[in-house]
PDB file of C-alpha atoms in Angstrom:
ATOM      1  CA  HIS A   1      -5.357  20.120  -3.880  1.00 94.00           C
ATOM      2  CA  LEU A   2      -3.577  17.018  -5.130  1.00 94.00           C
ATOM      3  CA  VAL A   3      -1.145  15.309  -2.764  1.00 94.00           C
ATOM      4  CA  ALA A   4       1.278  12.423  -3.263  1.00 93.00           C
ATOM      5  CA  PRO A   5       1.840  11.612   0.423  1.00 92.00           C
ATOM      6  CA  GLY A   6       4.530   8.971  -0.038  1.00 89.00           C
ATOM      7  CA  THR A   7       7.170   7.627  -2.366  1.00 87.00           C
ATOM      8  CA  ALA A   8       5.416   4.331  -3.203  1.00 81.00           C
ATOM      9  CA  ILE A   9       4.605   4.230  -6.904  1.00 79.00           C
ATOM     10  CA  GLU A  10       0.884   3.591  -6.367  1.00 76.00           C
ATOM     11  CA  HIS A  11       0.565   6.957  -4.627  1.00 77.00           C
ATOM     12  CA  LYS A  12       1.947   8.954  -7.519  1.00 84.00           C
ATOM     13  CA  ALA A  13       1.327   6.947 -10.697  1.00 84.00           C
ATOM     14  CA  SER A  14      -1.635   9.114 -11.774  1.00 88.00           C
ATOM     15  CA  LEU A  15      -0.512  12.452 -10.321  1.00 90.00           C
ATOM     16  CA  ALA A  16       0.485  14.042 -13.654  1.00 91.00           C
ATOM     17  CA  GLU A  17      -2.794  12.935 -15.228  1.00 92.00           C
ATOM     18  CA  PHE A  18      -4.827  14.321 -12.314  1.00 93.00           C
ATOM     19  CA  SER A  19      -2.930  17.634 -12.407  1.00 93.00           C
ATOM     20  CA  GLN A  20      -3.808  17.999 -16.107  1.00 93.00           C
ATOM     21  CA  LYS A  21      -7.448  17.166 -15.429  1.00 95.00           C
ATOM     22  CA  TYR A  22      -7.575  19.624 -12.500  1.00 96.00           C
ATOM     23  CA  PRO A  23      -5.235  22.443 -13.579  1.00 95.00           C
ATOM     24  CA  ARG A  24      -6.356  24.830 -10.801  1.00 95.00           C
ATOM     25  CA  ALA A  25      -5.430  22.334  -8.063  1.00 95.00           C
ATOM     26  CA  THR A  26      -2.151  22.812  -6.251  1.00 95.00           C
ATOM     27  CA  VAL A  27       0.155  19.780  -6.413  1.00 95.00           C
ATOM     28  CA  TRP A  28       2.166  18.720  -3.361  1.00 96.00           C
ATOM     29  CA  VAL A  29       4.469  15.725  -3.025  1.00 95.00           C
ATOM     30  CA  SER A  30       6.440  14.066  -0.256  1.00 94.00           C
ATOM     31  CA  PRO A  31      10.224  14.355  -0.310  1.00 94.00           C
ATOM     32  CA  GLY A  32      12.222  11.677  -2.127  1.00 90.00           C
ATOM     33  CA  GLN A  33      10.416  11.784  -5.468  1.00 88.00           C
ATOM     34  CA  GLY A  34      12.292  11.016  -8.670  1.00 80.00           C
ATOM     35  CA  THR A  35      15.002   8.918  -7.025  1.00 78.00           C
ATOM     36  CA  SER A  36      14.119   5.675  -8.823  1.00 76.00           C
ATOM     37  CA  PRO A  37      14.423   5.107 -12.574  1.00 76.00           C
ATOM     38  CA  PHE A  38      10.925   3.593 -12.334  1.00 78.00           C
ATOM     39  CA  ASP A  39       9.340   6.760 -10.933  1.00 79.00           C
ATOM     40  CA  PRO A  40       6.634   8.157 -13.198  1.00 83.00           C
ATOM     41  CA  SER A  41       6.629  11.773 -14.288  1.00 85.00           C
ATOM     42  CA  LEU A  42       4.869  13.865 -11.656  1.00 87.00           C
ATOM     43  CA  GLY A  43       3.977  16.712 -13.959  1.00 87.00           C
ATOM     44  CA  ARG A  44       3.682  20.101 -12.278  1.00 90.00           C
ATOM     45  CA  VAL A  45       4.712  20.192  -8.607  1.00 93.00           C
ATOM     46  CA  ASP A  46       3.914  23.271  -6.508  1.00 95.00           C
ATOM     47  CA  GLY A  47       5.547  22.178  -3.266  1.00 95.00           C
ATOM     48  CA  VAL A  48       7.211  19.476  -1.202  1.00 96.00           C
ATOM     49  CA  LEU A  49       5.556  18.445   2.060  1.00 96.00           C
ATOM     50  CA  GLY A  50       7.655  19.412   5.065  1.00 94.00           C
ATOM     51  CA  GLN A  51       9.663  21.881   2.970  1.00 94.00           C
ATOM     52  CA  GLY A  52       7.085  24.553   2.337  1.00 89.00           C
ATOM     53  CA  VAL A  53       3.810  25.934   3.606  1.00 93.00           C
ATOM     54  CA  PRO A  54       0.838  24.331   1.869  1.00 95.00           C
ATOM     55  CA  PRO A  55      -2.267  26.475   1.300  1.00 95.00           C
ATOM     56  CA  TRP A  56      -4.340  24.239   3.568  1.00 95.00           C
ATOM     57  CA  GLU A  57      -2.069  24.649   6.613  1.00 94.00           C
ATOM     58  CA  GLN A  58      -4.711  26.489   8.678  1.00 96.00           C
ATOM     59  CA  GLU A  59      -7.109  23.537   8.257  1.00 97.00           C
ATOM     60  CA  ILE A  60      -4.805  20.534   7.995  1.00 97.00           C
ATOM     61  CA  GLU A  61      -1.416  19.963   9.621  1.00 97.00           C
ATOM     62  CA  CYS A  62       1.152  17.644   8.077  1.00 96.00           C
ATOM     63  CA  LYS A  63       4.089  15.662   9.473  1.00 96.00           C
ATOM     64  CA  VAL A  64       6.459  13.793   7.180  1.00 96.00           C
ATOM     65  CA  PHE A  65       8.518  10.692   7.893  1.00 94.00           C
ATOM     66  CA  TYR A  66      11.348  10.505   5.373  1.00 93.00           C
ATOM     67  CA  VAL A  67      14.402   8.266   5.171  1.00 91.00           C
ATOM     68  CA  GLY A  68      16.848   7.607   2.395  1.00 87.00           C
ATOM     69  CA  PRO A  69      20.372   6.407   1.755  1.00 83.00           C
ATOM     70  CA  PRO A  70      22.642   5.634   3.489  1.00 82.00           C
ATOM     71  CA  GLU A  71      20.137   4.474   6.171  1.00 80.00           C
ATOM     72  CA  THR A  72      18.027   2.622   3.614  1.00 79.00           C
ATOM     73  CA  ALA A  73      18.599   1.196   0.142  1.00 77.00           C
ATOM     74  CA  GLY A  74      16.054   3.589  -1.353  1.00 80.00           C
ATOM     75  CA  THR A  75      13.893   6.479  -0.258  1.00 86.00           C
ATOM     76  CA  TYR A  76      10.723   6.163   1.759  1.00 88.00           C
ATOM     77  CA  ALA A  77       8.260   8.859   2.795  1.00 91.00           C
ATOM     78  CA  GLU A  78       4.986   8.720   4.687  1.00 91.00           C
ATOM     79  CA  SER A  79       2.907  11.802   5.408  1.00 94.00           C
ATOM     80  CA  ALA A  80       0.368  12.021   8.206  1.00 96.00           C
ATOM     81  CA  PHE A  81      -2.292  14.709   8.185  1.00 97.00           C
ATOM     82  CA  PHE A  82      -4.426  16.085  11.000  1.00 98.00           C
ATOM     83  CA  HIS A  83      -7.707  17.746  10.038  1.00 97.00           C
ATOM     84  CA  LYS A  84      -8.271  20.165  12.907  1.00 98.00           C
ATOM     85  CA  GLU A  85     -12.040  20.667  12.630  1.00 97.00           C
ATOM     86  CA  THR A  86     -12.953  16.980  12.615  1.00 97.00           C
ATOM     87  CA  LYS A  87      -9.961  15.851  14.725  1.00 98.00           C
ATOM     88  CA  ALA A  88      -9.258  13.209  12.075  1.00 96.00           C
ATOM     89  CA  LEU A  89      -5.857  11.660  11.525  1.00 95.00           C
ATOM     90  CA  LEU A  90      -5.259  10.767   7.869  1.00 94.00           C
ATOM     91  CA  LEU A  91      -2.635   8.113   7.099  1.00 92.00           C
ATOM     92  CA  THR A  92      -1.403   6.466   3.940  1.00 86.00           C
ATOM     93  CA  ASP A  93       0.657   3.355   4.677  1.00 83.00           C
ATOM     94  CA  ALA A  94       1.524   3.597   8.371  1.00 86.00           C
ATOM     95  CA  VAL A  95      -1.678   1.927   9.604  1.00 85.00           C
ATOM     96  CA  LEU A  96      -4.279  -0.153   7.887  1.00 83.00           C
ATOM     97  CA  LYS A  97      -7.387  -2.094   8.773  1.00 83.00           C
ATOM     98  CA  VAL A  98      -7.724  -5.416   7.011  1.00 85.00           C
ATOM     99  CA  PRO A  99     -11.382  -6.020   6.072  1.00 88.00           C
ATOM    100  CA  GLU A 100     -12.822  -9.531   6.131  1.00 88.00           C
ATOM    101  CA  ALA A 101     -14.051  -9.168   2.550  1.00 88.00           C
ATOM    102  CA  PRO A 102     -11.988  -7.905  -0.391  1.00 88.00           C
ATOM    103  CA  PRO A 103     -12.490  -4.248  -1.337  1.00 84.00           C
ATOM    104  CA  PRO A 104     -14.842  -3.988  -4.366  1.00 85.00           C
ATOM    105  CA  VAL A 105     -12.139  -2.335  -6.496  1.00 80.00           C
ATOM    106  CA  LEU A 106     -10.215  -5.630  -6.543  1.00 82.00           C
ATOM    107  CA  ALA A 107     -12.946  -7.163  -8.718  1.00 84.00           C
ATOM    108  CA  SER A 108     -11.610  -5.043 -11.592  1.00 85.00           C
ATOM    109  CA  TYR A 109      -8.283  -6.906 -11.273  1.00 80.00           C
ATOM    110  CA  GLY A 110      -9.593 -10.290 -10.232  1.00 81.00           C
ATOM    111  CA  TYR A 111      -7.380 -12.989  -8.833  1.00 83.00           C
ATOM    112  CA  GLU A 112      -4.850 -13.480 -11.630  1.00 82.00           C
ATOM    113  CA  GLY A 113      -5.565 -10.457 -13.777  1.00 80.00           C
ATOM    114  CA  THR A 114      -8.938 -11.584 -15.089  1.00 85.00           C
ATOM    115  CA  PRO A 115     -11.694  -9.303 -13.767  1.00 89.00           C
ATOM    116  CA  GLY A 116     -14.049 -10.973 -11.325  1.00 91.00           C
ATOM    117  CA  GLU A 117     -14.995 -11.209  -7.670  1.00 91.00           C
ATOM    118  CA  LEU A 118     -12.438 -12.739  -5.313  1.00 90.00           C
ATOM    119  CA  SER A 119     -13.372 -15.635  -3.079  1.00 90.00           C
ATOM    120  CA  LYS A 120     -12.465 -15.313   0.616  1.00 89.00           C
ATOM    121  CA  GLU A 121      -9.591 -17.739   0.102  1.00 88.00           C
ATOM    122  CA  GLN A 122      -8.258 -15.716  -2.835  1.00 88.00           C
ATOM    123  CA  TRP A 123      -8.563 -12.505  -0.792  1.00 88.00           C
ATOM    124  CA  TYR A 124      -6.680 -14.045   2.146  1.00 86.00           C
ATOM    125  CA  TYR A 125      -3.880 -15.202  -0.126  1.00 84.00           C
ATOM    126  CA  LYS A 126      -3.716 -11.967  -2.128  1.00 82.00           C
ATOM    127  CA  PHE A 127      -3.461  -9.811   1.001  1.00 82.00           C
ATOM    128  CA  LEU A 128      -0.796 -12.012   2.608  1.00 82.00           C
ATOM    129  CA  ALA A 129       1.232 -12.310  -0.618  1.00 79.00           C
ATOM    130  CA  PHE A 130       1.005  -8.566  -1.364  1.00 73.00           C
ATOM    131  CA  ASN A 131       2.375  -7.793   2.070  1.00 70.00           C
ATOM    132  CA  PHE A 132       5.177 -10.363   1.681  1.00 61.00           C
ATOM    133  CA  LEU A 133       3.998 -12.242   4.731  1.00 61.00           C
ATOM    134  CA  ALA A 134       5.305 -15.722   5.262  1.00 59.00           C
ATOM    135  CA  MET A 135       3.312 -16.847   8.269  1.00 60.00           C
ATOM    136  CA  ARG A 136       3.402 -20.163  10.128  1.00 62.00           C
ATOM    137  CA  GLY A 137      -0.246 -21.180   9.874  1.00 65.00           C
ATOM    138  CA  SER A 138      -2.784 -21.416   7.114  1.00 76.00           C
ATOM    139  CA  ASP A 139      -3.719 -18.427   4.971  1.00 79.00           C
ATOM    140  CA  GLU A 140      -7.103 -18.283   6.711  1.00 83.00           C
ATOM    141  CA  ALA A 141      -5.667 -18.360  10.254  1.00 83.00           C
ATOM    142  CA  ASP A 142      -2.944 -15.843   9.411  1.00 81.00           C
ATOM    143  CA  PHE A 143      -5.413 -13.528   7.683  1.00 83.00           C
ATOM    144  CA  LYS A 144      -7.886 -13.647  10.567  1.00 85.00           C
ATOM    145  CA  ALA A 145      -5.108 -12.794  13.045  1.00 83.00           C
ATOM    146  CA  LEU A 146      -4.304  -9.651  11.027  1.00 82.00           C
ATOM    147  CA  ALA A 147      -7.951  -8.711  10.433  1.00 85.00           C
ATOM    148  CA  LYS A 148      -8.950  -8.932  14.107  1.00 85.00           C
ATOM    149  CA  PRO A 149      -7.310  -5.749  15.534  1.00 85.00           C
ATOM    150  CA  PRO A 150      -8.910  -2.352  14.806  1.00 82.00           C
ATOM    151  CA  GLY A 151      -5.716  -1.420  12.955  1.00 82.00           C
ATOM    152  CA  ILE A 152      -2.256  -2.794  12.255  1.00 83.00           C
ATOM    153  CA  VAL A 153       1.070  -1.330  11.220  1.00 83.00           C
ATOM    154  CA  SER A 154       1.620  -2.152   7.577  1.00 81.00           C
ATOM    155  CA  PRO A 155       3.532  -5.460   7.632  1.00 79.00           C
ATOM    156  CA  ILE A 156       5.908  -4.360   4.868  1.00 75.00           C
ATOM    157  CA  LEU A 157       6.935  -1.331   6.913  1.00 81.00           C
ATOM    158  CA  ARG A 158       6.939  -3.116  10.246  1.00 82.00           C
ATOM    159  CA  PHE A 159       9.273  -5.892   9.166  1.00 79.00           C
ATOM    160  CA  THR A 160      11.435  -4.266   6.497  1.00 79.00           C
ATOM    161  CA  LEU A 161      11.754  -0.518   7.005  1.00 83.00           C
ATOM    162  CA  TYR A 162      11.063   0.351  10.633  1.00 86.00           C
ATOM    163  CA  PRO A 163      13.720  -2.012  12.071  1.00 88.00           C
ATOM    164  CA  ILE A 164      16.369  -0.259   9.964  1.00 89.00           C
ATOM    165  CA  CYS A 165      15.456   3.254  11.097  1.00 90.00           C
ATOM    166  CA  GLN A 166      13.900   2.740  14.521  1.00 91.00           C
ATOM    167  CA  GLN A 167      14.825   6.136  15.978  1.00 92.00           C
ATOM    168  CA  GLN A 168      13.443   8.133  13.044  1.00 92.00           C
ATOM    169  CA  ALA A 169      10.259   6.050  12.940  1.00 91.00           C
ATOM    170  CA  ALA A 170       9.724   6.335  16.712  1.00 93.00           C
ATOM    171  CA  ALA A 171      10.254  10.112  16.651  1.00 95.00           C
ATOM    172  CA  TRP A 172       7.711  10.506  13.833  1.00 94.00           C
ATOM    173  CA  VAL A 173       5.132   8.264  15.539  1.00 93.00           C
ATOM    174  CA  GLU A 174       5.564  10.146  18.824  1.00 96.00           C
ATOM    175  CA  SER A 175       5.090  13.514  17.106  1.00 97.00           C
ATOM    176  CA  VAL A 176       1.961  12.301  15.263  1.00 96.00           C
ATOM    177  CA  ALA A 177       0.575  10.816  18.498  1.00 96.00           C
ATOM    178  CA  LYS A 178       0.636  14.293  20.088  1.00 98.00           C
ATOM    179  CA  TRP A 179      -2.154  15.470  17.797  1.00 98.00           C
ATOM    180  CA  PRO A 180      -5.532  15.339  19.615  1.00 98.00           C
ATOM    181  CA  PHE A 181      -7.127  13.071  17.007  1.00 97.00           C
ATOM    182  CA  GLU A 182     -10.339  11.178  17.724  1.00 96.00           C
ATOM    183  CA  LEU A 183     -10.621   9.315  14.435  1.00 92.00           C
ATOM    184  CA  ALA A 184      -7.993   7.593  12.271  1.00 90.00           C
ATOM    185  CA  VAL A 185      -8.618   7.260   8.549  1.00 90.00           C
ATOM    186  CA  ALA A 186      -6.342   4.928   6.597  1.00 86.00           C
ATOM    187  CA  ALA A 187      -5.973   5.272   2.843  1.00 82.00           C
ATOM    188  CA  HIS A 188      -5.746   1.528   2.197  1.00 78.00           C
ATOM    189  CA  LEU A 189      -8.390  -1.140   2.657  1.00 79.00           C
ATOM    190  CA  ALA A 190     -10.700  -0.164   5.571  1.00 77.00           C
ATOM    191  CA  SER A 191     -10.160   2.478   8.210  1.00 70.00           C
ATOM    192  CA  PRO A 192      -9.714   1.786  11.930  1.00 58.00           C
TER     193      PRO A 192
END
């Protein structure tokens, strides 16, 4: 199965290519796709999360958080999955764990587009800048404050989206929290 669990471009940019490479895979997307002129082609789509019954439903449950105009300027979707056998909660953007060292994949991009390892200082800056964080201290102090907890709410969502749609976000979080998960796995950076 191929799943685009959210509306952020990085979660769907390669979906059409993957669906061509794996033609027997079913393709599922979150609601709100195709609403931006910058959205890439998704290729074949077999279903929309929250609007159909995916073939994995007996193994993995799914809950979708979706908001769009007029509440927000654009559309946003986040899908949470609960793998029943392992009691694992799978998240995309809702929670992340900031690792002390940069993920190895960032070496392919480097600091300013030239491939190469990032120094700690470059990693601190890159993480803070990517998440649009304007903190009060130094990059190192701000980074360490975010890296210390076992998991944090994505700063972009916490400060830009969730305040606009507090009731919808709270209802989704409460419904996800009812799953009897014992492990949380985040798609970005490290997992809590």
